[in-house]
Amino acid sequence: MTTALAEQLARIRSKSTNALDLKAQKRAHSQSLLFDARTAATQNFETLYQICYEGYEELCVLDASYRIFAASLFGEQSKQQDRTQMTTTQNDQLNTSIEDFLRLVGSRLLLKPALKAVEWLVRRFRDIHRQNQEDVIRFFLPFISTGLTMGDVSDLRVGCYMLLTIMASHADMEDSVIFAFMESVTTKWKTTSHAGLICLSVLAQQLHDPELPQSVFKAVTALDTLEDDLLTLHRTYKVSTLTLGIVLGLLSVLAKARDGSVLPRLRKLMENGLMDEEATIQSLRALRRSARALESEKTTNSNVHGSLADLLLRLAESDRIGENVRAVIQSAELEAENNIGTQRNLTAANETMDNGLGMTVDMNDYRTSGERNLNGDYFNDLTRRIPTKTAYEISFLSHSDSYVFDSLADAFSAVSASPEDTDRFSDLLVLRKSLGMTEPLFLSFFIRVWCGHRPVAAHSAALRTVSAYIAKEPLKADVQILFPYLLYALADESLKIRAAAKDLALELLKAYTEATDGGRNATDLPLLGQDQIYGPGDAIKILAWLSVLDAYHFLAHLLIPGLEECMLDQNHVVNLLSVGLAGLEHKKTLDSASKELTTTLRQGILAYLCSHTTSTPLLNVKLFLLQMLARIGRVGNVSRGKMLLPLLSAFIKKSQTELEGICQRDGLDLLLLMEHILEIISPNDKASMEILRNIVGSVDDPHAYSVRTAAFHRMRTIWNSIKQDTQVDLATMLLKEAIMSSSNDVGNLEAGDTLRSLPLSTAILYSFLKGLSAFALNPRNDGPSASKRRRTNREQSSDPAALNSTNVLLATKHATLVLEIIESSSAERHPALISPLFCFLSDLQQFKDNSDVDISYLQVLTMDSILAMVKNTRKPLEIQKSYSLIRTDVLVDCIRIAESPQVRKAALLLLSALASHMPESVLNSLMPIFTFMGTNILERNDDHSAYVVRQTMESVIPRLTHSLQGHKDGALLGISGLLLSFAAAFEHIPSQRRLDLFTLLTDQIGPSEYLFALLIIMMDKYPGNRKILQFATDLTRRYNPLIRLSVILKYLDTVIDARNAKPQVASVLLVTDQDRNVEDAVINLLPLVSALLRDEDMISKTNVLLQQESKDLEAVYACHAKVLEAVFQLSAQSMGKTRLSLSCLEILDASLGLMPLANLVPTFRDLLEHTDDIILRQALLSFDLRLRADQLELRSAQTACLTLLGQLVSVIARNSDVQIRRLAVVCIDRIAKKLGKRAIATVVDTAWTIAGEKCLQAGESIVRAAALRCLATVVEVSVDLFIPLLPMTTPTALGHLEFSIREDSEDEDQHNAACTFLSALLLYMPWSVTADDLERLLRVCYESANAELGVQCNTSRVGLLELAAKQVDAKACFKSLGRTWSSAMTEGPLAVKEYLSVLRLAIDRHPKHIIAMESDTLIKLFIQLFDFRRIQLSPPTEDSYVLEEIDETESAVSDCAIAMVHKLNDATFRPLFLQVTGWASPSSSSGVGNSTIYRLTAVYTFSIVTSYAALILEDSARLLKSLSPGEDNSFLLWRRVIVTLHKIFEHDQDDFFQNPDNFSPITNPLLSQLSFAGQLSMLPELIPAIVELAVATNASDHHNEINTTVLAYLRSNDPAVRLAAVQCERALTDRLGEEWLAQLPQMLPFISEGLEDDDDEVETEMQRWIVGIESILGESLTPMLQ
């Protein structure tokens, strides 16, 4: 059983898209209205946008109303919009825009621009047929049938097929609707494309009954290639149901006509496997039934029966369906069909039951109820979040929004399944149930619930709640406000809701019966909510109410008698009300229990219902009441229309945004609502028609187009009932209305669209054309004929100013509308209009010649209509009869003079169509057409124009080229004019057509001969345009490398020719004048050559060609060599011209990059012998770039490059140019890096030159830097073979490093290069670096650190020092460090830091035995380092380090010392330690001076273990006795002594201080430091040290000694000392606990004294100590203190 989770996942899966499913994305992208799937799949959104935006622009020309979508649906940002990545809010906004656009464009779907615009929605905002299914169906269906009847418009038919396919795939439609679509598809087809069959197959797949309509069956079987077409489509599409329908139709023909000719087709359809298994079995059963029927009939058609039996036998032997045939023959068919019939009966019964009951079991209700039973606090939890009162509401039916209703309604819906919870809910304070008969809040809440979009359970619960309330509460007020909403509930499709409404009606009847004594007494009850129910405003003023007695009669005599029928039929309440209010004339249709109502009462009820229909804020209720009241015209003198007129007026005044907002809020369709509102207007009533006309003509709000749409829909609905003569009058009225209405709003659109949608006769259209006389300079009725007017047009013309601007605008609008109507009225059906349309076109052209008014759209419409008529005319004589009226020169003028591209396109299309009827006349116009094609026609973007252009080019250009071969000035001169016309049109040609169009042009003129000319013209006409550069590259990609090289060669020859004194070819192709000289033109041309040579496609195809044994190989080499010669020649001409020289060098570099390096080495070899420094320099640079890019994996390339080393050395030797020598060294470096291991000896030989005077010893730093890097590579490659070069390279490198940091010659590049070389030596040949070299290197590095050269230099220097520390021998390294310490200290903190880093790395790098061996050297070194503070501060100078730097240095020194100590054993370290302490400590007879203090301060940063404590205890005690912590110099030493002692005490694991000999010497000096507490803050170090001493010794006498000394300080005269003593005692107590409190008797007197201390802080601290003691002892000290 499917779980709820599985169903949810399935729903999510069905609506989700997989961004990684590229095939699915491609299929979605290929769904198109205009293009086939293969073409659509290749289009990107940029190309598609260009096509579709053009259609949108044309729509905007038709009507400015479409401009509102320019920033949303058709903006530039729409190309990046992906609705799958958009939020729900953004998608809702997008759907609204799409709906608005579809509504607006729907009436123009027969126009090509509209299809283009809709194409963008389909392709960009994918799945609008799913996401916006309702909108697509609503707006497209009326026009699909029309489009399908236009048999000759193939694009339109295909688009309609596509729409039908999409809708059929994603919409659930009845068979009758699908049949209608099928009939539309097959209408007017004799032969069809696959698109038609695909559409039919998709439609058939949705059928419930596979039998096809007779007309569809006949149309399909009339196709000659039906079986083959179905077999082709079967591979991609499902044709099973369509094939089954055809088979069933053929069997029907066989049964009725006994026509055996259908058997071959029947067999082919069944044997080809076109049907799935189910359809196959169904068709076989039908076949067997037909055979039995023929067998049972005793007729003379035995041949037919025999053929049919033979067919069954043949099918049984078929490999594909034989098994199915045998199964069907052997089965008990009758029993199977009976079973199927039984099942169908059961299904039908179930459906009947469901439809009758109208009830649906909601498992969520049961589950929720169960959960409530399990959790009794559910209701409380749910209602706890609900406010206990409202802010201002007195009615939930007010037109103002309620902030609390939604939360209340949600809560009520949640508890609606439980009667107990609903009762508890109704008692909530916020609903004010106790005031239910005095204010409408309580009842209005439940009214809004059962009339809203809530679950069925909530609706019925709301009705039950009100019923219960009415039953229990005395009727103290007239609650007739419930009546309209009770009627709405009785019409609900759910029986459960209708049953609850019935109960409420019965309770109301009881209440009103009691109140009126059974209708006998008129009780005066106040109206509940009379002034409150709909809130403040005009809605209350127009309400009509029933009296209490009338309310009783409404219930008792009109509503209640029909309640039972209402339970059976949800529509019965509408019939009940409409018949009841109709009066006596409809008495026969009343229920038997109904009682005739008086006219007065019926009038009152009608007024009551109309007023509430007008006032209710619930649109769904309003719509229901409108539908109900639509069946009632008037009652007596009360007119429904008059009563509802305020409602109509109110909605007319609302803007489109307001209308959409209120409909969206209530989930209603706006157009449906407006249509029902406008049904108030009666089609046969003059007053109603006047109202309709006023709505169309007087509404000025441009956004309320839904009102007008509904109004014109009403007009279209009644059109067919209007008499023919009246139709002409109304058509004229609509035309005038459309002309005179505001042109920027919907008036013109709706009136015109209404005319377009009406079936207008030729007579009406002719009358419209006859009225277009404003553009004729001489009136047609009075002046000469049209042909004479054309002849005298240019000789005599009236002043167009005679037509004022207003008249011209009106005339333009008039003509536009008429021509649009003719076009939408299937112009091809009215060939009689060709003559007046050509007359009008001639008048337009004449008017255009003498006016500045833009009439291009009129010209397009006129020519499009004529084109449709010409195409539909199958008799050329009909056209030839009008030859005098059809002059191609007018069309040529349109092409030549018209500024509008649409006019030119339409003229070209019309000329193309006329060519089949009037070939001679059109042939004479071909050359003028082509002459002006370059700047106008080529810019067209549609497929048909492209086809016409292509055909014209293919037929004209070869002939034109051939005719120009004999031109006296040469063919190039004539061809250049042709090329120039195309170049001029480049920017106007749609981007997606440019490449194909120019390729066609190039193919026609010959790429080898004239492509270079086209490229030159393009580059010259559009200087600096990168689009042209890319386009030219793309164009040349259509041809092979040999043709491209030949084009480049001719291109370069033309450039060289341009710089000659008397240019020949260049003078024809280039445009030069005084504002643009030859040099500028040449510089503009050259970038294309580089681009062509650097093109990846060119390079790859050239490489492929070089690897093949092609006959073109030698030609390619030869052509490439000629290109290089041309480049050299051009370079020679460009001497002294910087820009031109740079361009030439770029071309040279691109030329050298065209072929693989192995193929270019011979070329490079020749270039290296060149004497021109510029060319040589560029060749070296190009070679370096190629070496850097190529992997040199081929052996041939490696060998070839190694052979160039000798030539590179020669280049260095013979050239003095700095850049050439540098580039040559760089190239050698590249070769050595990539190939050095293959030829070490050759590389080392080359290194002698690099180390010589031309490179390493050169005077130019850039050459020296390159040489140093190259030598570093040689060291890496050769290693030991580099030894002979060491004497001349190492000192030189060190010298260059020293030189690079001098203030007058700082050079970061040389500095880094030297570091690179020295790093290579240290890495690969560390033994070659002597102690002197290392000492010199260290000193230079210290100077570099002080020079502040930059981050790069710092990085390279630090890397060099790290290598020195790791690679150099320990003895040499430590000795060098010892000798260079003073240099490092002199150069500053950064140098010292790097010095210590080297020391630490060296110590860490070497093993213990090496460090032990060098311990003497190291201890001497550290003695120097420990003396750092003394040197800097005895005395301090301006150059001395600051204290922070001294501290950091001492800390680093300490770290290094500790690292050394960790690698020494006791035997080695102890004498060293004594040596250090002896050096730092003064003799016993001398005092402690500053120098000693500084040294000891440094030494005491060096932490030691307890094992060596005895060595410093005496000195520490002496220092504590002699130092004065208050002095700056002494305090730091004092502090470090204390910290050192602290660590010694803390890490005493050998009971060192248990010994009195070790304990006593340090205890008194340490404790005596408490006496300095008043001088400085020293307790953070001192007290923890005292505590650790007490912890280190656990002897009671030792503790007693410490305690006695500390307690003595409690009687000091200095409060600070007393405070320090108390704090010390507290710390000792906290740490040692009861062990320390053994001294408590000794402490008590001092504690008593401390509690009476004069100093508050001492007394407070004493209290804290007491608290600590008490917490340890668990008892109070008070008794002890007393």
Coordinates of C-alpha atoms in Angstrom, one line a residue, residues 80 282 341 444 496 606 832 1230 1398 1437 1603:
Q80 CA 19.6 34.8 -17.1
Q282 CA -7.5 -5.1 -28.0
G341 CA -18.3 -5.7 -18.4
S444 CA -19.6 36.6 10.7
K496 CA -21.7 17.0 3.9
L606 CA -34.8 40.3 -5.2
A832 CA -11.3 40.7 -54.8
R1230 CA 64.6 27.0 -20.7
V1398 CA 69.6 30.1 11.3
T1437 CA 72.2 55.1 22.8
N1603 CA 54.6 30.5 59.0

